[in-house]
Short mmCIF file of C-alpha atoms and ligand atoms in Angstrom, two decimals:
data_model
loop_
_atom_site.label_atom_id
_atom_site.label_comp_id
_atom_site.label_asym_id
_atom_site.label_seq_id
_atom_site.Cartn_x
_atom_site.Cartn_y
_atom_site.Cartn_z
CA VAL A 1 10.09 16.35 15.76
CA VAL A 2 10.67 12.54 15.68
CA ALA A 3 7.49 10.38 15.41
CA GLY A 4 6.66 8.74 18.90
CA GLU A 5 4.26 6.14 17.25
CA ASP A 6 2.77 4.80 14.09
CA VAL A 7 0.50 6.88 12.24
CA PRO A 8 -2.14 5.40 11.62
CA PRO A 9 -1.73 3.22 14.72
CA PHE A 10 -3.16 0.22 13.24
CA ALA A 11 -4.24 -1.28 10.03
CA ASN A 12 -7.69 -0.05 9.15
CA SER A 13 -10.22 0.06 6.39
CA ALA A 14 -10.41 2.80 3.80
CA MET A 15 -13.90 2.02 2.66
CA ASP A 16 -17.27 0.75 4.04
CA GLY A 17 -17.45 -3.00 2.80
CA TYR A 18 -16.44 -6.52 3.79
CA ALA A 19 -13.09 -7.24 5.08
CA VAL A 20 -11.92 -10.65 3.46
CA ARG A 21 -9.05 -12.98 2.77
CA ALA A 22 -8.00 -12.11 -0.72
CA ALA A 23 -7.32 -15.75 -1.63
CA ASP A 24 -11.06 -16.46 -1.13
CA THR A 25 -12.21 -13.96 -3.76
CA VAL A 26 -9.97 -15.22 -6.73
CA SER A 27 -12.84 -16.90 -8.51
CA ALA A 28 -15.48 -14.12 -7.84
CA PRO A 29 -18.34 -13.78 -7.67
CA VAL A 30 -18.02 -15.63 -4.48
CA ARG A 31 -20.17 -16.23 -1.56
CA LEU A 32 -18.85 -15.59 1.98
CA ASP A 33 -20.47 -16.15 5.45
CA VAL A 34 -20.60 -12.64 7.23
CA VAL A 35 -19.31 -13.60 10.84
CA GLY A 36 -19.46 -10.10 12.47
CA THR A 37 -19.47 -6.15 12.07
CA THR A 38 -16.71 -3.85 12.99
CA ALA A 39 -17.24 -0.11 13.25
CA ALA A 40 -14.54 2.66 13.62
CA GLY A 41 -13.52 3.22 17.25
CA GLU A 42 -13.99 -0.52 18.20
CA PRO A 43 -11.13 -2.81 18.98
CA PRO A 44 -10.34 -5.56 16.22
CA GLY A 45 -13.41 -7.74 16.42
CA VAL A 46 -13.93 -11.30 15.59
CA ALA A 47 -11.30 -12.96 13.14
CA VAL A 48 -12.01 -13.78 9.32
CA GLY A 49 -11.45 -17.66 8.71
CA ARG A 50 -11.63 -19.22 5.36
CA GLY A 51 -14.74 -18.61 3.54
CA GLN A 52 -15.68 -15.82 5.81
CA ALA A 53 -16.20 -11.94 5.98
CA VAL A 54 -16.66 -9.40 8.32
CA ARG A 55 -18.80 -6.18 7.68
CA ILE A 56 -16.32 -3.14 8.06
CA MET A 57 -16.95 0.37 8.32
CA THR A 58 -14.19 3.09 7.21
CA GLY A 59 -11.54 3.60 9.97
CA ALA A 60 -12.30 0.41 11.51
CA PRO A 61 -9.24 -2.10 12.47
CA VAL A 62 -8.95 -4.67 9.89
CA PRO A 63 -9.91 -8.01 11.59
CA PRO A 64 -7.29 -10.74 12.11
CA GLY A 65 -7.09 -13.07 9.13
CA ALA A 66 -8.30 -10.58 6.79
CA ASP A 67 -6.03 -8.96 4.38
CA ALA A 68 -8.28 -6.90 2.10
CA VAL A 69 -11.32 -4.95 1.97
CA VAL A 70 -13.95 -5.17 -0.61
CA MET A 71 -15.98 -1.91 -1.04
CA VAL A 72 -19.81 -2.43 -0.33
CA GLU A 73 -20.73 -1.38 -3.80
CA ARG A 74 -18.92 -4.44 -5.04
CA THR A 75 -20.99 -6.66 -3.12
CA ARG A 76 -24.41 -7.83 -2.63
CA SER A 77 -26.00 -9.36 0.43
CA ALA A 78 -27.34 -13.04 0.02
CA PRO A 79 -29.67 -15.07 2.14
CA ASP A 80 -28.75 -16.55 5.53
CA GLY A 81 -26.48 -13.66 6.69
CA ALA A 82 -24.00 -14.23 3.79
CA VAL A 83 -22.59 -11.88 1.27
CA VAL A 84 -21.62 -12.34 -2.42
CA VAL A 85 -18.46 -10.68 -3.41
CA GLU A 86 -18.62 -9.59 -7.05
CA VAL A 87 -14.76 -8.93 -7.65
CA ALA A 88 -11.74 -10.42 -6.86
CA ALA A 89 -9.54 -8.54 -4.25
CA ALA A 90 -5.82 -8.32 -4.08
CA PRO A 91 -4.16 -8.27 -0.71
CA GLY A 92 -3.87 -4.90 0.66
CA ASP A 93 -6.83 -3.60 -1.31
CA HIS A 94 -8.51 -0.61 0.65
CA VAL A 95 -6.30 -1.36 3.60
CA ARG A 96 -4.48 1.45 5.18
CA GLY A 97 -1.45 0.14 6.67
CA ALA A 98 -0.12 0.93 10.30
CA GLY A 99 2.59 3.56 9.97
CA ASP A 100 1.70 4.39 6.48
CA ASP A 101 1.94 8.15 7.03
CA LEU A 102 4.51 8.03 9.72
CA ARG A 103 6.50 5.25 11.34
CA THR A 104 7.79 5.37 14.90
CA GLY A 105 11.32 6.98 15.05
CA GLN A 106 10.92 8.68 11.60
CA ALA A 107 12.04 12.20 11.51
CA VAL A 108 8.92 14.34 10.80
CA PHE A 109 10.00 18.00 10.72
CA PRO A 110 13.40 19.45 10.71
CA PRO A 111 14.24 22.57 12.92
CA GLY A 112 13.29 25.79 11.23
CA THR A 113 9.83 24.43 10.05
CA VAL A 114 7.18 26.98 9.82
CA LEU A 115 4.19 25.33 11.37
CA SER A 116 1.34 25.57 8.93
CA PRO A 117 -2.11 24.24 9.31
CA GLY A 118 -1.14 20.81 7.99
CA HIS A 119 1.89 20.79 10.34
CA LEU A 120 -0.42 21.27 13.23
CA GLY A 121 -2.56 18.45 12.08
CA VAL A 122 0.43 16.06 11.80
CA LEU A 123 1.61 17.07 15.31
CA ALA A 124 -1.90 16.29 16.60
CA SER A 125 -1.94 13.05 14.85
CA LEU A 126 1.35 12.23 16.74
CA GLY A 127 -0.22 13.43 19.95
CA CYS A 128 2.56 15.71 20.09
CA GLU A 129 1.16 18.49 22.14
CA GLU A 130 4.37 20.77 22.73
CA VAL A 131 7.10 21.84 20.47
CA ALA A 132 10.05 23.73 20.92
CA VAL A 133 9.77 26.96 18.78
CA VAL A 134 11.59 30.08 18.21
CA PRO A 135 9.65 33.04 19.71
CA ARG A 136 8.33 35.78 17.51
CA ALA A 137 10.82 38.77 17.66
CA ARG A 138 9.11 41.79 19.57
CA VAL A 139 9.62 44.50 17.31
CA GLY A 140 8.87 48.17 18.16
CA VAL A 141 7.79 50.74 15.67
CA LEU A 142 8.46 54.53 16.15
CA SER A 143 7.72 57.26 13.95
CA THR A 144 9.74 60.53 14.17
CA GLY A 145 8.79 63.97 12.89
CA ASP A 146 7.38 67.27 14.38
CA GLU A 147 5.05 67.44 11.56
CA LEU A 148 3.24 64.03 12.08
CA VAL A 149 -0.13 63.62 13.56
CA ALA A 150 -1.73 60.36 14.75
CA GLY A 151 -5.28 59.65 13.84
CA GLY A 152 -8.17 61.63 12.03
CA GLY A 153 -8.27 64.91 13.81
CA PRO A 154 -7.87 68.22 12.18
CA LEU A 155 -4.40 69.12 10.69
CA GLN A 156 -2.89 72.36 11.52
CA PRO A 157 -0.88 74.11 8.63
CA GLY A 158 2.38 72.12 7.93
CA GLN A 159 1.06 68.74 9.56
CA ILE A 160 0.65 65.68 7.90
CA ARG A 161 -0.63 62.36 9.27
CA ASP A 162 1.61 59.54 10.43
CA SER A 163 1.02 56.85 7.90
CA ASN A 164 4.19 54.98 8.35
CA ARG A 165 3.59 53.65 11.86
CA PRO A 166 0.50 51.81 10.86
CA THR A 167 2.19 50.48 7.82
CA LEU A 168 5.50 49.37 9.44
CA LEU A 169 3.51 47.63 12.32
CA ALA A 170 1.57 45.63 9.79
CA LEU A 171 4.83 44.71 7.74
CA ALA A 172 6.32 43.66 11.12
CA ALA A 173 3.19 41.51 11.81
CA GLY A 174 3.16 40.09 8.42
CA ALA A 175 6.92 39.09 8.82
CA GLY A 176 5.87 36.82 11.63
CA CYS A 177 6.93 39.31 14.53
CA ALA A 178 5.08 40.46 17.43
CA ALA A 179 4.76 44.25 16.79
CA VAL A 180 4.66 46.96 19.44
CA ASP A 181 3.45 50.41 18.74
CA LEU A 182 5.99 53.02 20.39
CA GLY A 183 4.08 55.93 19.20
CA LEU A 184 5.15 59.13 17.68
CA VAL A 185 8.21 61.34 18.85
CA GLY A 186 8.91 64.77 17.56
CA ASP A 187 12.30 66.01 16.32
CA ASP A 188 13.89 66.40 19.68
CA GLU A 189 17.11 64.67 20.27
CA ASP A 190 16.51 63.99 24.02
CA ALA A 191 13.07 62.83 23.62
CA LEU A 192 14.14 60.49 20.71
CA ALA A 193 17.02 59.16 22.70
CA ALA A 194 14.59 58.32 25.61
CA ALA A 195 11.98 56.65 23.48
CA VAL A 196 14.65 54.67 21.80
CA GLU A 197 16.21 53.63 24.98
CA ARG A 198 12.97 52.69 26.36
CA GLY A 199 11.91 50.76 23.20
CA ALA A 200 15.19 48.85 22.83
CA ALA A 201 14.88 47.77 26.77
CA GLY A 202 11.76 46.17 25.70
CA CYS A 203 12.02 44.77 22.23
CA ASP A 204 14.07 42.42 20.15
CA ALA A 205 14.54 45.10 17.32
CA LEU A 206 13.18 48.46 16.75
CA ILE A 207 12.33 50.33 13.63
CA THR A 208 12.17 54.00 13.33
CA SER A 209 11.19 56.11 10.40
CA GLY A 210 12.09 59.49 9.33
CA GLY A 211 15.03 61.48 10.63
CA VAL A 212 17.90 59.81 8.73
CA SER A 213 18.53 61.82 6.10
CA VAL A 214 20.92 65.14 6.18
CA GLY A 215 18.27 67.71 7.11
CA ASP A 216 19.07 69.99 10.08
CA PHE A 217 16.26 67.97 12.32
CA ASP A 218 17.32 64.69 11.43
CA TYR A 219 18.42 63.07 14.84
CA VAL A 220 17.92 59.57 14.52
CA LYS A 221 21.73 58.97 13.43
CA ALA A 222 23.03 61.11 16.26
CA VAL A 223 20.76 59.17 18.97
CA LEU A 224 22.08 55.83 17.69
CA ASP A 225 25.42 57.00 17.60
CA ARG A 226 25.02 58.21 21.20
CA LEU A 227 23.27 55.19 22.55
CA GLY A 228 25.42 52.44 20.81
CA ARG A 229 26.90 51.75 17.43
CA MET A 230 25.60 53.35 14.36
CA GLN A 231 26.21 52.89 10.70
CA TRP A 232 24.77 55.10 7.89
CA TRP A 233 24.55 54.48 4.27
CA GLN A 234 23.28 56.22 1.20
CA VAL A 235 22.12 52.89 -0.54
CA ALA A 236 22.32 53.03 -4.52
CA VAL A 237 18.62 52.15 -4.51
CA ARG A 238 15.57 53.98 -5.50
CA PRO A 239 13.53 54.45 -3.41
CA ALA A 240 15.21 53.63 0.05
CA LYS A 241 18.22 55.86 -0.10
CA PRO A 242 19.24 56.97 3.27
CA LEU A 243 19.62 54.18 5.88
CA ALA A 244 20.74 53.99 9.55
CA PHE A 245 21.54 50.90 11.51
CA GLY A 246 22.38 50.85 15.27
CA VAL A 247 22.63 48.50 18.15
CA VAL A 248 21.38 49.60 21.41
CA GLY A 249 22.51 47.51 24.09
CA THR A 250 21.80 44.17 22.09
CA THR A 251 18.82 45.53 20.31
CA PRO A 252 19.07 46.20 16.55
CA VAL A 253 17.57 49.44 15.31
CA PHE A 254 16.63 49.77 11.95
CA GLY A 255 16.55 53.60 11.02
CA LEU A 256 14.50 53.69 7.84
CA PRO A 257 13.70 56.88 5.75
CA GLY A 258 10.64 58.80 6.35
CA ASN A 259 9.24 58.97 3.04
CA PRO A 260 6.38 56.51 2.96
CA VAL A 261 7.29 54.32 -0.13
CA SER A 262 10.92 54.43 0.88
CA SER A 263 10.20 53.25 4.36
CA MET A 264 8.18 50.11 2.93
CA VAL A 265 10.82 49.22 0.44
CA SER A 266 13.68 49.57 2.92
CA PHE A 267 11.71 47.27 5.33
CA GLU A 268 11.50 44.78 2.58
CA LEU A 269 15.17 45.07 1.50
CA PHE A 270 16.84 45.47 4.97
CA ALA A 271 14.65 44.79 7.99
CA ARG A 272 12.39 41.90 6.74
CA PRO A 273 15.21 39.50 5.95
CA ALA A 274 17.17 40.29 9.34
CA LEU A 275 13.97 39.94 11.44
CA ARG A 276 13.25 36.56 9.61
CA ARG A 277 16.73 35.37 10.48
CA MET A 278 16.47 36.51 14.04
CA MET A 279 13.15 34.06 14.14
CA GLY A 280 15.18 31.28 13.00
CA HIS A 281 14.04 31.12 9.34
CA THR A 282 16.69 30.14 6.51
CA ASP A 283 14.52 31.26 3.59
CA LEU A 284 14.93 34.83 4.08
CA ASP A 285 13.85 36.73 0.72
CA ARG A 286 10.69 37.22 -1.24
CA PRO A 287 10.24 35.05 -4.25
CA ARG A 288 12.13 36.47 -7.36
CA VAL A 289 10.72 35.77 -10.79
CA ALA A 290 11.56 36.65 -14.29
CA ALA A 291 8.36 38.84 -15.58
CA VAL A 292 7.47 40.36 -18.89
CA ALA A 293 7.18 44.12 -18.87
CA ASP A 294 3.82 44.83 -20.40
CA GLU A 295 4.64 48.51 -20.70
CA ASP A 296 7.97 50.30 -21.14
CA LEU A 297 9.81 50.82 -17.63
CA ARG A 298 11.82 53.83 -18.59
CA ARG A 299 14.34 55.51 -16.26
CA SER A 300 17.82 57.46 -16.79
CA PRO A 301 20.97 56.17 -15.62
CA ASP A 302 21.90 57.58 -12.06
CA GLY A 303 24.01 54.78 -10.66
CA LYS A 304 21.18 53.33 -8.86
CA LEU A 305 18.88 50.21 -8.95
CA HIS A 306 15.27 51.26 -9.29
CA LEU A 307 12.45 49.11 -7.70
CA VAL A 308 9.37 50.08 -9.57
CA ARG A 309 6.16 49.39 -7.96
CA VAL A 310 4.21 47.13 -10.08
CA VAL A 311 1.13 44.75 -10.49
CA ALA A 312 2.34 41.35 -11.18
CA THR A 313 0.20 38.71 -12.65
CA VAL A 314 0.35 35.43 -14.34
CA ALA A 315 -1.07 35.72 -17.79
CA GLY A 316 -2.50 33.27 -20.06
CA ASP A 317 0.91 32.34 -21.43
CA GLY A 318 1.72 30.99 -18.07
CA ARG A 319 4.37 33.85 -17.49
CA TRP A 320 4.63 36.52 -14.86
CA HIS A 321 3.77 40.02 -16.25
CA VAL A 322 4.18 43.43 -14.85
CA ARG A 323 2.87 46.98 -15.33
CA PRO A 324 3.38 50.03 -13.00
CA SER A 325 0.84 50.28 -10.25
CA GLY A 326 1.03 54.24 -10.65
CA GLY A 327 3.19 57.13 -10.24
CA GLN A 328 6.87 56.25 -8.82
CA GLY A 329 7.51 59.14 -6.41
CA SER A 330 8.48 57.84 -2.89
CA HIS A 331 5.62 60.01 -1.44
CA LEU A 332 3.00 58.11 -3.63
CA LEU A 333 1.99 55.69 -1.13
CA HIS A 334 -1.23 54.89 -2.83
CA ALA A 335 0.63 53.33 -5.91
CA MET A 336 2.82 51.25 -3.48
CA ALA A 337 -0.45 50.09 -1.84
CA LEU A 338 -1.82 48.87 -5.23
CA ALA A 339 1.59 47.08 -6.03
CA ASN A 340 2.10 43.49 -5.16
CA ALA A 341 5.66 43.33 -6.53
CA LEU A 342 8.73 45.43 -7.32
CA ALA A 343 10.42 45.06 -10.67
CA ALA A 344 14.19 45.53 -10.12
CA VAL A 345 15.14 47.82 -12.96
CA PRO A 346 18.90 47.96 -13.39
CA ASP A 347 20.72 51.10 -13.99
CA GLY A 348 20.54 52.32 -17.50
CA THR A 349 17.74 53.68 -19.61
CA GLY A 350 15.10 51.23 -18.50
CA VAL A 351 13.35 48.04 -19.63
CA GLU A 352 11.33 47.90 -22.93
CA ALA A 353 7.84 46.61 -23.22
CA GLY A 354 8.23 42.80 -23.96
CA ALA A 355 11.41 42.50 -22.38
CA THR A 356 11.88 40.70 -18.99
CA VAL A 357 12.56 42.30 -15.93
CA GLU A 358 13.54 40.42 -12.42
CA THR A 359 10.60 40.96 -10.10
CA TRP A 360 10.16 40.53 -6.40
CA LEU A 361 6.90 39.20 -5.30
CA LEU A 362 5.78 40.96 -2.15
CA ARG A 363 2.46 39.23 -1.67
CA SER A 364 -0.22 37.08 -3.70
CA GLY A 365 -3.68 38.17 -3.99
CA GLN A 366 -4.87 35.99 -1.32
CA ASP A 367 -2.32 36.18 1.04
CA GLU A 368 -3.66 37.92 4.17
CA ASP A 369 -0.45 37.62 6.29
CA TYR A 370 0.04 41.29 6.25
CA LEU A 371 -3.15 41.64 7.89
CA ARG A 372 -2.31 39.58 10.91
CA SER A 373 -2.70 41.43 14.09
CA PRO A 374 0.25 41.30 16.25
P1 AMP B 401 12.64 62.72 7.02
O1 AMP B 401 13.37 61.71 6.66
O2 AMP B 401 12.16 62.70 8.34
O3 AMP B 401 13.05 64.05 6.24
O4 AMP B 401 11.20 62.58 6.18
C1 AMP B 401 11.06 62.45 4.83
C2 AMP B 401 9.57 62.56 4.22
O5 AMP B 401 8.78 61.75 4.78
C3 AMP B 401 9.13 63.90 5.01
O6 AMP B 401 8.32 64.44 3.96
C4 AMP B 401 8.27 63.71 6.07
O7 AMP B 401 7.21 64.29 6.19
C5 AMP B 401 7.65 62.29 5.60
N1 AMP B 401 7.42 61.42 6.74
C6 AMP B 401 8.34 61.09 7.74
N2 AMP B 401 7.85 60.40 8.67
C7 AMP B 401 6.57 60.03 8.16
C8 AMP B 401 5.45 59.34 8.62
N3 AMP B 401 5.55 58.44 9.87
N4 AMP B 401 4.15 59.37 7.91
C9 AMP B 401 4.07 59.79 6.85
N5 AMP B 401 5.16 60.57 6.32
C10 AMP B 401 6.23 60.71 6.96
MG1 MG B 402 11.50 64.14 9.68
#
């Protein structure tokens, strides 16, 4: 975006007061003749000559001849329509110059800028009603598993409720995507293939959960292999181990693990940065800080990076501090929901209380992005 005009478009008063010639006020207090009044929204009025002043309101154009404004609190009215200016003004006092904020031709925002409320105000101040933007990625979210039930109805023996879908839809929306609910599909290879194919045709990216492990009914990998190109990894991260990635047509498909915490952490690690890149962002990762562990973060060596669900706060010492938000099993979604960060505990025996640990901030207390509806 390049400025097509000056903002502000004309020199105007920053105060309610009197427009004066600064040179007339050097020997203040001084009596000046008031030759007019000018309000915001009016064209520049009568000129200010030597020994004269114009009553002026905030936002009104500075009249020709005047080079300073004296605030009304530094004046008193005098008989015969005159004013006494009690202080000497310097040229430019309380005058907002044309182009102070933006000058014609100036580069305003570079490509890739995320339009925040302030940016929208700037665009409005320039009369810029349309800008070229990158569309939000349409991201389809699909749950897989014969055991899953949507909603709050009764559970039959062996059934559990589908918690990944609402979570992943909200994570996608929170990453700035337009999230599309593709529903629930059982552990049936053909039904899964049909759902993935349909989803891929209508979306810029797909996210599935479940069915990527080495169980007998884990069909996501087979389906991605059949429909396009598929890669599968056992990632040395806990939680988040199995990950399948495929491209169906031109649509990337992230096959996230089924365990609820694993699917959330995998989304953070693999899907979110990719989706952000698809949408033109250059800043892909969550902020990382060095935090003080307030409790021991013990673990045993297993060759993996452990991402511990923690509550991170800035304490009185001005530093980030973390403590576990609860149990660390990959099925313990409640503790994940209570966490606002992941502490990255490297392979080994863990981090002792008082030591620092690299921490990835997932959200701040007032960040409601993740609640934004698609
Ligand atoms: P899977 O990778 O399909 O074997 O799933 C691993 C674990 O995650 C199993 O205990 C599943 O029941 C559970 N799971 C899979 N999908 C979901 C889901 N959408 N919501 C809640 N739990 C799930
Ligand atoms: Mg499954």
